[in-house]
Amino acid sequence: MSGHALDEKLTVAEVITDLKVAPSTFYRWRQLGKAPRAIKLPNGDVRIRRSEYERWLEEREDAA
């Protein structure tokens, strides 16, 4: 199996809990294009690949 097939999908709730930010903050970041890339499911739910989340966090470290 490829790495992408095994790449865990995180919920928005899991991401905001990890980051300790309010949901409104996360969704504002999404509107501004500053959140990690996400997958929007047909039912409207959003998932973030763990690899994308980790990449996004690493980029934030460089900017700090």
XYZ file of N, CA, C and O in Angstrom, residues 26-48:
92
model
N -9.950 28.440 13.607
C -9.576 27.506 12.553
C -10.316 27.809 11.257
O -9.712 27.853 10.188
N -11.626 28.062 11.352
C -12.403 28.340 10.134
C -12.032 29.690 9.518
O -12.066 29.845 8.298
N -11.627 30.647 10.324
C -11.136 31.922 9.781
C -9.839 31.677 9.017
O -9.634 32.215 7.922
N -8.945 30.874 9.586
C -7.713 30.520 8.883
C -8.036 29.870 7.545
O -7.379 30.144 6.547
N -9.049 28.990 7.519
C -9.438 28.349 6.256
C -9.901 29.388 5.250
O -9.526 29.334 4.083
N -10.717 30.336 5.684
C -11.201 31.385 4.775
C -10.050 32.211 4.221
O -10.091 32.642 3.068
N -9.034 32.432 5.049
C -7.886 33.236 4.637
C -6.830 32.420 3.875
O -5.826 32.972 3.433
N -7.041 31.124 3.750
C -6.074 30.270 3.069
C -4.839 30.006 3.895
O -3.784 29.700 3.346
N -4.948 30.104 5.234
C -3.789 29.929 6.107
C -3.842 28.636 6.916
O -2.956 28.385 7.712
N -4.859 27.828 6.728
C -4.999 26.555 7.432
C -4.366 25.446 6.596
O -4.091 25.636 5.411
N -4.146 24.280 7.196
C -3.651 23.159 6.393
C -4.670 22.784 5.315
O -5.880 22.970 5.507
N -4.176 22.294 4.195
C -5.070 21.840 3.122
C -5.980 20.763 3.671
O -5.578 19.942 4.491
N -7.215 20.762 3.207
C -8.205 19.844 3.751
C -8.978 19.155 2.639
O -8.957 19.576 1.487
N -9.671 18.105 3.029
C -10.549 17.352 2.144
C -11.966 17.640 2.596
O -12.294 17.435 3.770
N -12.809 18.135 1.692
C -14.211 18.365 2.030
C -15.018 17.189 1.516
O -15.049 16.913 0.317
N -15.665 16.482 2.428
C -16.453 15.312 2.083
C -17.811 15.729 1.529
O -18.263 16.856 1.765
N -18.484 14.827 0.800
C -19.791 15.166 0.218
C -20.827 15.634 1.249
O -21.702 16.427 0.925
N -20.709 15.178 2.504
C -21.665 15.592 3.528
C -21.268 16.920 4.185
O -21.924 17.370 5.118
N -20.190 17.539 3.705
C -19.751 18.829 4.229
C -18.693 18.737 5.311
O -18.091 19.741 5.677
N -18.463 17.539 5.850
C -17.417 17.375 6.851
C -16.053 17.629 6.216
O -15.875 17.469 5.006
N -15.100 18.014 7.055
C -13.748 18.316 6.593
C -12.774 17.370 7.286
O -12.906 17.097 8.485
N -11.802 16.876 6.540
C -10.736 16.038 7.087
C -9.397 16.607 6.634
O -9.276 17.145 5.537
N -8.400 16.438 7.497
C -7.047 16.892 7.191
C -6.130 15.677 7.274
O -6.136 14.967 8.281
